[in-house]
mmCIF file of C-alpha atoms and ligand atoms in Angstrom:
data_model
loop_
_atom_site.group_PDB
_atom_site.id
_atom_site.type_symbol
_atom_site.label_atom_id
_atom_site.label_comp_id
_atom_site.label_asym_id
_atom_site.label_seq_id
_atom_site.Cartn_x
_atom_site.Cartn_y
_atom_site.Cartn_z
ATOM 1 C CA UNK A 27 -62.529 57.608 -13.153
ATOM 2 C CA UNK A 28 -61.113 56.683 -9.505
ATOM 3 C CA UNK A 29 -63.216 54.758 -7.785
ATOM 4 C CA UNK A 30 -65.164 53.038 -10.668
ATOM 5 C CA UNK A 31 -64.834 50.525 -12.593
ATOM 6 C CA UNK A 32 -63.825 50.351 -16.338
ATOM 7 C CA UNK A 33 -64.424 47.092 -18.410
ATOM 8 C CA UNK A 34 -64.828 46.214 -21.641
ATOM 9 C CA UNK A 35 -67.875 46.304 -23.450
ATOM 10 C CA UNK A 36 -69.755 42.622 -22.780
ATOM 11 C CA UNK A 37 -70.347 39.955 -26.074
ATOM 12 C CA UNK A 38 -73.404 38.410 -25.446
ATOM 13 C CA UNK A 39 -73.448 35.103 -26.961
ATOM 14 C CA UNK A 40 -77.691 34.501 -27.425
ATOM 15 C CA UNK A 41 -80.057 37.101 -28.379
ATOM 16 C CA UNK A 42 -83.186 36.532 -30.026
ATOM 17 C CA UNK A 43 -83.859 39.690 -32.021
ATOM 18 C CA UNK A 44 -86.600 39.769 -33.616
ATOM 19 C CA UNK A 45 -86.273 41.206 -37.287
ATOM 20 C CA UNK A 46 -87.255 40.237 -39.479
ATOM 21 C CA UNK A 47 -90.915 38.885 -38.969
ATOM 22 C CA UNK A 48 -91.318 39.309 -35.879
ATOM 23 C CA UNK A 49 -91.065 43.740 -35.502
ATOM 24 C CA UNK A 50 -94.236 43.868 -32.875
ATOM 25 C CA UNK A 51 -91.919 42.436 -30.367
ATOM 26 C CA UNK A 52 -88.674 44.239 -31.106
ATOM 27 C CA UNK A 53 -86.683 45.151 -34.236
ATOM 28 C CA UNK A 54 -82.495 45.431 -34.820
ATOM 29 C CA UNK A 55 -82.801 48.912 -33.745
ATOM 30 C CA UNK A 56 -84.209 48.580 -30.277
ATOM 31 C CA UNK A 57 -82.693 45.540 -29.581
ATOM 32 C CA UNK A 58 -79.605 47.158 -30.086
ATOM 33 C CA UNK A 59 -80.262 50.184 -28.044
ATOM 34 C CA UNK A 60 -81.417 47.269 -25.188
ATOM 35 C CA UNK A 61 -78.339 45.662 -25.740
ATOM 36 C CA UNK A 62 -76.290 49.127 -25.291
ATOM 37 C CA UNK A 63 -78.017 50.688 -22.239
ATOM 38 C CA UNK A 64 -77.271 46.933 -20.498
ATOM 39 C CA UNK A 65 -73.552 47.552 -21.172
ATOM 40 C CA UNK A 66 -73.629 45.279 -24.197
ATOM 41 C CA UNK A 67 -71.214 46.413 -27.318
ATOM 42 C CA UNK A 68 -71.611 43.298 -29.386
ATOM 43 C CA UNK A 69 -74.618 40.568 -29.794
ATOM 44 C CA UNK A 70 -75.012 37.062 -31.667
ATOM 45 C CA UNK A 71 -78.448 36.520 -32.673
ATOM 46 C CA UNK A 72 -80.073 33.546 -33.134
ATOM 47 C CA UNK A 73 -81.562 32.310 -36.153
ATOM 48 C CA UNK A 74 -85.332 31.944 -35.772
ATOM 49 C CA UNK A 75 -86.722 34.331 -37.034
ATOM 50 C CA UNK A 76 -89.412 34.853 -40.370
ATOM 51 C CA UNK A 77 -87.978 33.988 -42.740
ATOM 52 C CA UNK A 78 -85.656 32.219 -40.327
ATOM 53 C CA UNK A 79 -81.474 32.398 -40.657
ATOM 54 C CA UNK A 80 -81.016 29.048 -42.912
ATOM 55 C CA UNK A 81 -80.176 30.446 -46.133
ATOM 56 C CA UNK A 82 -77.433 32.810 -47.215
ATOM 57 C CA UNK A 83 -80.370 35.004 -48.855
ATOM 58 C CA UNK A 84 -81.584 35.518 -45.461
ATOM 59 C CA UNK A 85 -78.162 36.045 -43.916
ATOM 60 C CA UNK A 86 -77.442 38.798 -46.476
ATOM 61 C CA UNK A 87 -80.700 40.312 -45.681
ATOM 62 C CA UNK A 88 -79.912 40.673 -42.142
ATOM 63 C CA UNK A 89 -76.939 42.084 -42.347
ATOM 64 C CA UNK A 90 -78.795 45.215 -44.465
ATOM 65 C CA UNK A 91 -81.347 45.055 -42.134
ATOM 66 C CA UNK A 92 -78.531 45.336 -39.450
ATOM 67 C CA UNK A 93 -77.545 48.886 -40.601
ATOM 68 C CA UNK A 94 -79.415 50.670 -38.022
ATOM 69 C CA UNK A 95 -78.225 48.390 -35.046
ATOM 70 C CA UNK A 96 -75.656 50.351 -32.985
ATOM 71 C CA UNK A 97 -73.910 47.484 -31.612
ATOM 72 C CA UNK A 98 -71.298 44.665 -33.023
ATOM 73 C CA UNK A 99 -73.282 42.010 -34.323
ATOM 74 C CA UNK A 100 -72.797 38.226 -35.538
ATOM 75 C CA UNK A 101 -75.243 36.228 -37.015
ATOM 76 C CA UNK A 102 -76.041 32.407 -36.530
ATOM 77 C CA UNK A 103 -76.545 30.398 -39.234
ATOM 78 C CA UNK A 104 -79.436 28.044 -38.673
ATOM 79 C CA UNK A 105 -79.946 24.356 -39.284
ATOM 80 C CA UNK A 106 -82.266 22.429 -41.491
ATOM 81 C CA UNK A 107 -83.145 19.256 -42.572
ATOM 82 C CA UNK A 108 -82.585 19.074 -46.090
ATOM 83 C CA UNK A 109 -79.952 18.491 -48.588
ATOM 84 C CA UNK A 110 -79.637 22.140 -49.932
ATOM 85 C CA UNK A 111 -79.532 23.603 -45.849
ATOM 86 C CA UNK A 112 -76.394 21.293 -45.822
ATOM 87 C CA UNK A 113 -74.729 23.150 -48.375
ATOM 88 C CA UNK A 114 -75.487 26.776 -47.120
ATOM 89 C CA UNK A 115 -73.953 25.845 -43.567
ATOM 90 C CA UNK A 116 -70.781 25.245 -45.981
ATOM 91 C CA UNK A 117 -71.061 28.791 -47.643
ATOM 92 C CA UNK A 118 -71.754 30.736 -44.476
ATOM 93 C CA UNK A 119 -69.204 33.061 -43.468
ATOM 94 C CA UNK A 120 -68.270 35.857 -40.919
ATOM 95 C CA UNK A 121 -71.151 34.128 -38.717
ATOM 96 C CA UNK A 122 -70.596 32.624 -35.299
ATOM 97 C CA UNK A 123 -70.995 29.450 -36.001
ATOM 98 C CA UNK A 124 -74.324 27.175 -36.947
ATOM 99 C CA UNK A 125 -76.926 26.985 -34.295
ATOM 100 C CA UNK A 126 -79.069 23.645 -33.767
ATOM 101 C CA UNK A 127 -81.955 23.064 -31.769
ATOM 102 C CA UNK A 128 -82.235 19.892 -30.453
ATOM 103 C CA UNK A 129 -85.141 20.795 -28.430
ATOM 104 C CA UNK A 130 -88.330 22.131 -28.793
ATOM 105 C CA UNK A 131 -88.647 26.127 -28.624
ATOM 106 C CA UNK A 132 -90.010 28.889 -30.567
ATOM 107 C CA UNK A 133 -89.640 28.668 -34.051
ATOM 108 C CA UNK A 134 -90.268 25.135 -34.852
ATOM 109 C CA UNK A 135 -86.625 24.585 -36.132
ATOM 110 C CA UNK A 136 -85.789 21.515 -33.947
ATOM 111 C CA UNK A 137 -83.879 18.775 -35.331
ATOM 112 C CA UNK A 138 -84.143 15.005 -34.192
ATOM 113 C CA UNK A 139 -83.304 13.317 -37.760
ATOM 114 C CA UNK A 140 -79.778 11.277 -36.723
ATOM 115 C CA UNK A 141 -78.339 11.402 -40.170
ATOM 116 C CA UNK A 142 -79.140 14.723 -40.824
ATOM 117 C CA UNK A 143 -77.562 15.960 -37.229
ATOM 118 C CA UNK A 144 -74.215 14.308 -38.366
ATOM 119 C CA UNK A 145 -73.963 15.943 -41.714
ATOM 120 C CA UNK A 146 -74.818 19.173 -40.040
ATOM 121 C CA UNK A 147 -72.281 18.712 -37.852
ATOM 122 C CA UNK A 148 -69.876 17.721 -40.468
ATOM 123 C CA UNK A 149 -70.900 20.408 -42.877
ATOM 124 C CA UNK A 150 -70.246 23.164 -39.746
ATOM 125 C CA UNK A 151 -67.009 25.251 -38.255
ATOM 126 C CA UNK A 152 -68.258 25.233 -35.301
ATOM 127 C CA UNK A 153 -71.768 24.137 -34.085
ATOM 128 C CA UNK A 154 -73.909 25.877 -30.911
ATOM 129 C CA UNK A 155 -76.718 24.251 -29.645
ATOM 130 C CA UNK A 156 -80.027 24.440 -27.654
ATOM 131 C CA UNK A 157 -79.387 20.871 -26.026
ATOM 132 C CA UNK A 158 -81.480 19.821 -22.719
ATOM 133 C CA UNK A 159 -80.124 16.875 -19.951
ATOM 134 C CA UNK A 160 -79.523 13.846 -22.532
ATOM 135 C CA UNK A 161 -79.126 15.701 -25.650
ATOM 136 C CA UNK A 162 -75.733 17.980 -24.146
ATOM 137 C CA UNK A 163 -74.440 14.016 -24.329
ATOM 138 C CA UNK A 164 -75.628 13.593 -27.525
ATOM 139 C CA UNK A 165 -74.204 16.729 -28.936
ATOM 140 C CA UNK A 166 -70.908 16.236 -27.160
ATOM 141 C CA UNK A 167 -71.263 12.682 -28.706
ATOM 142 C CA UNK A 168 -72.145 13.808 -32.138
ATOM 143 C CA UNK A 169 -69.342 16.723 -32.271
ATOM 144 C CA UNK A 170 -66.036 14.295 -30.703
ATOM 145 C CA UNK A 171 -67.371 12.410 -33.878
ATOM 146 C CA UNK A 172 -67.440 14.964 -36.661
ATOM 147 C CA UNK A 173 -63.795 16.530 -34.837
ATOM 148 C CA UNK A 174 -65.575 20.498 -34.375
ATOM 149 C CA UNK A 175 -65.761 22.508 -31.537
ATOM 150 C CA UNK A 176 -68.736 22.089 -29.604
ATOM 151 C CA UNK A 177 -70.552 25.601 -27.739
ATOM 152 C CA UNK A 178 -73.596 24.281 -25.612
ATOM 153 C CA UNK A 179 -76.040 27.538 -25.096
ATOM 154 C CA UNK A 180 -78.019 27.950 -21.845
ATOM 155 C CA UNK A 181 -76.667 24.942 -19.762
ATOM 156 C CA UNK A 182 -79.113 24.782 -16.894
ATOM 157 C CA UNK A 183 -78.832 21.502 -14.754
ATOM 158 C CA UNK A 184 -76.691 19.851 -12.497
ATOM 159 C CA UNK A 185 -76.818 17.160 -15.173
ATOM 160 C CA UNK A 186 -75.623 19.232 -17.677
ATOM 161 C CA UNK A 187 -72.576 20.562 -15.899
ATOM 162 C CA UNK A 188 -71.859 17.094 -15.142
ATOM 163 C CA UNK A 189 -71.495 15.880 -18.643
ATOM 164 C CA UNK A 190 -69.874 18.725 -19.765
ATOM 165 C CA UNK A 191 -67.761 18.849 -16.783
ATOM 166 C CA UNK A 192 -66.330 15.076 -17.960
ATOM 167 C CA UNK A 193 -66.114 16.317 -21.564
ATOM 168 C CA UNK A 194 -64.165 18.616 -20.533
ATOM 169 C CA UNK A 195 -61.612 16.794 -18.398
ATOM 170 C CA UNK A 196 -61.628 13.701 -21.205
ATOM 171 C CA UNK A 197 -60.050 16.904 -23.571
ATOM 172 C CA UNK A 198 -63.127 17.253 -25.866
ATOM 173 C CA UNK A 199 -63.494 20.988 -27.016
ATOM 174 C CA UNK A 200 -66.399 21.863 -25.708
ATOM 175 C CA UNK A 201 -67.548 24.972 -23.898
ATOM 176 C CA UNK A 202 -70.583 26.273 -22.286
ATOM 177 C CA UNK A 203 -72.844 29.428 -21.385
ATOM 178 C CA UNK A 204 -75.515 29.993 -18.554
ATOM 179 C CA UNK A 205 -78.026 32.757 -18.719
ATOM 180 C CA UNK A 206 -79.253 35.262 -16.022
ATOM 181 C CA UNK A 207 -82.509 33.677 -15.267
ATOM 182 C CA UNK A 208 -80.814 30.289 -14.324
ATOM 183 C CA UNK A 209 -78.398 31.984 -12.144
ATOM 184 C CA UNK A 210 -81.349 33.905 -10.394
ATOM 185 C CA UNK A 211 -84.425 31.883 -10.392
ATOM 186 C CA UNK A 212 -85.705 28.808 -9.745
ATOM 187 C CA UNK A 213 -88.933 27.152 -10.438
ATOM 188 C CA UNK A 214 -91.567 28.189 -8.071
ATOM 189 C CA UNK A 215 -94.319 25.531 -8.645
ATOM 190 C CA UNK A 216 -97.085 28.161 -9.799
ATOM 191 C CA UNK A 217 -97.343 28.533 -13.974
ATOM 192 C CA UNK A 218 -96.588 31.916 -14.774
ATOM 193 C CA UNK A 219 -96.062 33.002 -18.265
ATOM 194 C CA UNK A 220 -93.813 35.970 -17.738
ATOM 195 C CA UNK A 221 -91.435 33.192 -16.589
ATOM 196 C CA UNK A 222 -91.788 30.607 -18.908
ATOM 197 C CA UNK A 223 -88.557 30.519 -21.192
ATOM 198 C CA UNK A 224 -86.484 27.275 -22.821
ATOM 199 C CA UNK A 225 -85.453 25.731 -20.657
ATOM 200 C CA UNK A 226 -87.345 26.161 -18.016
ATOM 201 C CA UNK A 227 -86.593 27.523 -14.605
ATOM 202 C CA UNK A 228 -84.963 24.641 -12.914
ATOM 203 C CA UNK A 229 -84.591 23.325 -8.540
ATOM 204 C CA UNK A 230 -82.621 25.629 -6.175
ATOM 205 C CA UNK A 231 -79.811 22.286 -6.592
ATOM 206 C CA UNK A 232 -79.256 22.976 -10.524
ATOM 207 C CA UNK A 233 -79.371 26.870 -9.326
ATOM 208 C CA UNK A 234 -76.716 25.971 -6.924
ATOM 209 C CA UNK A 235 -74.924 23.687 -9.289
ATOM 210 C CA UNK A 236 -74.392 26.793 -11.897
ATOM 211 C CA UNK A 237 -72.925 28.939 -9.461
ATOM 212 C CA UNK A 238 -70.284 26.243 -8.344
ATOM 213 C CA UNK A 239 -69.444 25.470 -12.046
ATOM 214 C CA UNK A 240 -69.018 29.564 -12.535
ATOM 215 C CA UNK A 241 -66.482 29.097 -9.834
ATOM 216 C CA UNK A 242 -65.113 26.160 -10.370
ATOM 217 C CA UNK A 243 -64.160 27.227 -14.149
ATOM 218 C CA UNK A 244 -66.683 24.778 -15.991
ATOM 219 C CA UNK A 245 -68.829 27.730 -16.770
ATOM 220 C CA UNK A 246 -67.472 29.963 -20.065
ATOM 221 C CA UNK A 247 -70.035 32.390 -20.719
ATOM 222 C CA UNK A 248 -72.998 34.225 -19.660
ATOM 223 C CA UNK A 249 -75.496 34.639 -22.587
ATOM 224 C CA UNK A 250 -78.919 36.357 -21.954
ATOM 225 C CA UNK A 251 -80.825 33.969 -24.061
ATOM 226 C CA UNK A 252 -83.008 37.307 -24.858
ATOM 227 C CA UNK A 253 -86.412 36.253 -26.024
ATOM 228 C CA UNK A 254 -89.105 39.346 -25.884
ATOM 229 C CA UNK A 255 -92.426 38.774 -26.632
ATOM 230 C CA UNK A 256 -95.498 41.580 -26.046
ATOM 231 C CA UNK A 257 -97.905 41.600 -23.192
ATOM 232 C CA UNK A 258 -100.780 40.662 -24.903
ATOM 233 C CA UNK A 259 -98.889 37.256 -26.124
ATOM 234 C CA UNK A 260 -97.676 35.776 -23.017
ATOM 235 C CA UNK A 261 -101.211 36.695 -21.503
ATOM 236 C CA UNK A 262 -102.999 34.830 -24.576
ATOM 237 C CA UNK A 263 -103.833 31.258 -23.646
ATOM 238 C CA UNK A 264 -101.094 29.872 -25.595
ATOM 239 C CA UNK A 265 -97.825 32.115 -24.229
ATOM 240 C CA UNK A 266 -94.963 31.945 -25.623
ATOM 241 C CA UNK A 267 -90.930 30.769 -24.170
ATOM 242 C CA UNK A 268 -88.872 33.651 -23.614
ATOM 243 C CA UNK A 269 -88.062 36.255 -21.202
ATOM 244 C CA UNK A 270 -85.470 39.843 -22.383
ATOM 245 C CA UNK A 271 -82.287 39.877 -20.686
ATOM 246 C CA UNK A 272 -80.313 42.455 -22.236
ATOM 247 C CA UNK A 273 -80.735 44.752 -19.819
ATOM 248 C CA UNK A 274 -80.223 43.504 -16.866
ATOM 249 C CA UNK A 275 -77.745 40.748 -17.357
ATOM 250 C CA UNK A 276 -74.610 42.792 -16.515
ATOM 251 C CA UNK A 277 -75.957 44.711 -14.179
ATOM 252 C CA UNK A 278 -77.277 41.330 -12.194
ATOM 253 C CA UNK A 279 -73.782 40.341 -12.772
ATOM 254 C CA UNK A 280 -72.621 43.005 -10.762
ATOM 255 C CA UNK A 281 -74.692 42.813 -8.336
ATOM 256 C CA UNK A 282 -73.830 39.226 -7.291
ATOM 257 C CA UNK A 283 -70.130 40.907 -7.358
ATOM 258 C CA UNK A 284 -71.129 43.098 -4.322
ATOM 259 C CA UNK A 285 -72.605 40.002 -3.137
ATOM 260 C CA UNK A 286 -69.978 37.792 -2.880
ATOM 261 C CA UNK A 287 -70.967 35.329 -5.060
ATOM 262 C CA UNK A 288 -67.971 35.865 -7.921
ATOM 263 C CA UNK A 289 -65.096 38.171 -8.919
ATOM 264 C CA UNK A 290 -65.132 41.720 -11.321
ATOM 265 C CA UNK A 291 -62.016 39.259 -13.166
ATOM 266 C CA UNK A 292 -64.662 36.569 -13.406
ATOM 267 C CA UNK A 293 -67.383 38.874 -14.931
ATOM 268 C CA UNK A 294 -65.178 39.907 -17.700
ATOM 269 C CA UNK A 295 -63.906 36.846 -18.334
ATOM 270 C CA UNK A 296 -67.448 35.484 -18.583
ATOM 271 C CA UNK A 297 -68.599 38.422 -20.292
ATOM 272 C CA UNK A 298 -66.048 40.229 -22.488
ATOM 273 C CA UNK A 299 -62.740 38.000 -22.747
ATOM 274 C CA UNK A 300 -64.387 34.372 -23.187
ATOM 275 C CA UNK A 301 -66.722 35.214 -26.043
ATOM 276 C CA UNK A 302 -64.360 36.876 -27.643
ATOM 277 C CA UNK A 303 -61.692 33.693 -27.625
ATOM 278 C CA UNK A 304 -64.570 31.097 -28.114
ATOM 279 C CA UNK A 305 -65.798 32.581 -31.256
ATOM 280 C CA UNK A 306 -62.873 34.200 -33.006
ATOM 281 C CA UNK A 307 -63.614 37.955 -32.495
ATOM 282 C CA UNK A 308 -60.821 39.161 -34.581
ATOM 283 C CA UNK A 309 -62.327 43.273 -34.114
ATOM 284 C CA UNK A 310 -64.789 45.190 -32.808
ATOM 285 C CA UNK A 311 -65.103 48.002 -34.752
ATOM 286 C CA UNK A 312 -68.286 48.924 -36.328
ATOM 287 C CA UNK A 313 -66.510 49.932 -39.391
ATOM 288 C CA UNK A 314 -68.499 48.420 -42.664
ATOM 289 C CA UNK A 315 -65.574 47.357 -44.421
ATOM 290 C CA UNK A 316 -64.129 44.859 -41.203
ATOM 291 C CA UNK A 317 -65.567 41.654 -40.140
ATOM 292 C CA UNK A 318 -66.121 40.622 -37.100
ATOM 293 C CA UNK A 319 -64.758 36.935 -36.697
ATOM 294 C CA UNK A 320 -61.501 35.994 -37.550
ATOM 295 C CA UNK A 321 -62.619 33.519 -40.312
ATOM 296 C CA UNK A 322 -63.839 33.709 -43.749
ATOM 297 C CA UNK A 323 -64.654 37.181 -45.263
ATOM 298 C CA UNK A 324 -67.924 39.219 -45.242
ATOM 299 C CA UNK A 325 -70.409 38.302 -47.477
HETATM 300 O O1 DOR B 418 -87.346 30.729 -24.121
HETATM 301 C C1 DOR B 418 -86.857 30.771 -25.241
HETATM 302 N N1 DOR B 418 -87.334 31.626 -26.168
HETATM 303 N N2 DOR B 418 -85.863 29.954 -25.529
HETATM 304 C C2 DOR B 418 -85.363 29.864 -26.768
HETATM 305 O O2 DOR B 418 -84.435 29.126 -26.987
HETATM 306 C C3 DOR B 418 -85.990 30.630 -27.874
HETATM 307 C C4 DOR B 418 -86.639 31.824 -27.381
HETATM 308 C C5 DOR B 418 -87.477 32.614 -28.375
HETATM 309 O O3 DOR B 418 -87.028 32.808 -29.506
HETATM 310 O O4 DOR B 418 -88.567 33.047 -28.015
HETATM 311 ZN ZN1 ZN B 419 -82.306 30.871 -27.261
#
C-alpha cells in the first residue's frame, strides 16, 4: 500500500433511499452499491419515503427490506403530528435518532405545529433536523429547552453557521453537517432542475462561509443529502428537490485535499470519526445479530 492512502470506510449521515415506494428512482440495493463504489461503508436514511418512516411497522419493514443492502445502515425515525407518532418516537430503537422537517421538501412531512414540535422533541433521544436560516434558531431554541442533543442536517448559510457557531460557544450540544453541493456550488441565477435540491444552492459568501466553518471546527460532518429522482421527473414541469451524492462526495472530498482547501485528518474526521461519535456507532459489522448504535436493542 505505500504511497496510498488507507481510511476508514465514510458514515454518511443523509441519504434518501428510496424503498419503499419510491423503486423507479432507486431501491436499498442500488443505493447501497452507490453508497459502496463512493467509498461509503455505512448510510442513515431518511424517513420519507411511501409509506414514510413514522411508525415502528414501517421501521421493521425496512430493516427486512434492508437485507439486500451491502452497506451498514441506520434508520431515521420520522416525525408526525399526532398523538400516537408521539409515542412511536418513544419505542424506536437502534435508529439514529428522529428526523424533523421544519421546512418544506419532498415528502410533505413538515412540521410547523409549536406544541407538537416540543413534545417531539421531548418524546426524542436525539432529534436531526431539516432547519433553514430562522428555524436552526428555533430548533437550537426548542432542543436547550427539552435538554437533547441537537444534529442540524445540511447547514448551508452564513446565517446558519452563525447561530450555530454561538450555540456552540454558549455550551449547547449541538452539531452540524454540510453536503457536497453546498461546498461546490453556488446559485447561478438560471432555474435548472438538475440543480434544484433543499435547500437551495446558496451566494459564493455562504459557499465561502462553509469552507471557513470546515476549518475553523464549527463544521462536524459531511452528509450527501442523496436525493435521486429519474430523468423524466426533474424534466416534467413540476421537478422535484434533490440531487445523488453518494458517489461523488468522497471523492470531491479528496479532491479539495489536493487542492488545498482541507486536510486527509479533516476528511476522516468529517467523514468516518465524527459520525461515528455523534450518533453512537457502537459496531460496524454487518453481522444480523449486532446493532449498530450503542443504544437500545434491535427491534
Ligand atoms: O433536495 C432534497 N430532496 N432535500 C431534501 O431534504 C429531501 C430530498 C428528497 O427526498 O428528494
Ligand atoms: Zn434530506
Amino acid at each position: 500500500a505505500k504511497g496510498l492512502l488507507l481510511m476508514p470506510g465514510c458514515i454518511d449521515t443523509h441519504v434518501h433511499l428510496r424503498e419503499p415506494g419510491f423503486t423507479h428512482k432507486e431501491d436499498m440495493f442500488t443505493g447501497s452499491l452507490a453508497a459502496a463504489a463512493g467509498g461509503i461503508t455505512t448510510v442513515f436514511d431518511m424517513p420519507n419515503t411511501k409509506p414514510s418512516t413514522t411508525t415502528i411497522t414501517a421501521l421493521a419493514n425496512k430493516r427486512k427490506l434492508a437485507k439486500k443492502m451491502i452497506v451498514n445502515h441506520g434508520f431515521y425515525f420520522g416525525a408526525t403530528k399526532s398523538a400516537e407518532g408521539i409515542s412511536e418516537i418513544k419505542e424506536a430503537k437502534n435508529v439514529p435518532g428522529t428526523k424533523v422537517f421544519m421546512n418544506i421538501t419532498t415528502g410533505k412531512m413538515i412540521i410547523e405545529d409549536e406544541k407538537f414540535l416540543h413534545k417531539i422533541f421531548e418524546a426524542s433521544r436525539q432529534v436531526s433536523v431539516h432547519a433553514e436560516q430562522e428555524q436552526v434558531k428555533h430548533a437550537i431554541q426548542l432542543a436547550s429547552l427539552a435538554r437533547k442533543k441537537l444534529y442540524c442536517s445540511q447547514i448551508s448559510t452564513q446565517k446558519e453557521v452563525d447561530y450555530i457557531t454561538f450555540a456552540k460557544s454558549a455550551g449547547t450540544e449541538v452539531c452540524c453537517e454540510v453536503t457536497p453541493h453546498h461546498l461546490f456550488c453556488s446559485k447561478s441565477g438560471k432555474k435548472d432542475a438538475f440543480l434544484s435540491m433543499k435547500p437551495e444552492l446558496r451566494t459564493k459568501k455562504d459557499k465561502s462561509s462553509l469552507w471557513k466553518a470546515i476549518n475553523d471546527g464549527i463544521v462536524d460532518t459531511i452528509g450527501t443529502d442523496h436525493a435521486p429522482h429519474t430523468t423524466v421527473e426533474k424534466k416534467s414541469n413540476n421537478p422535484p428537490y434533490g440531487v445523488p451524492g453518494l458517489e461523488t462526495s468522497l471523492p470531491l472530498m479528496l479532491t479539495a485535499v489536493r487542492d488545498g482547501k482541507l486536510s486527509y485528518q479533516q476528511v476522516i474526521k468529517l467523514m468516518c470519526n465524527n459520525p461515528a461519535k455523534i450518533f453512537g456507532i457502537k459496531s460496524r459489522s454487518i453481522q444480523k445479530s449486532q446493532r449498530l448504535f450503542e443504544h437500545g436493542s434491535v427491534l
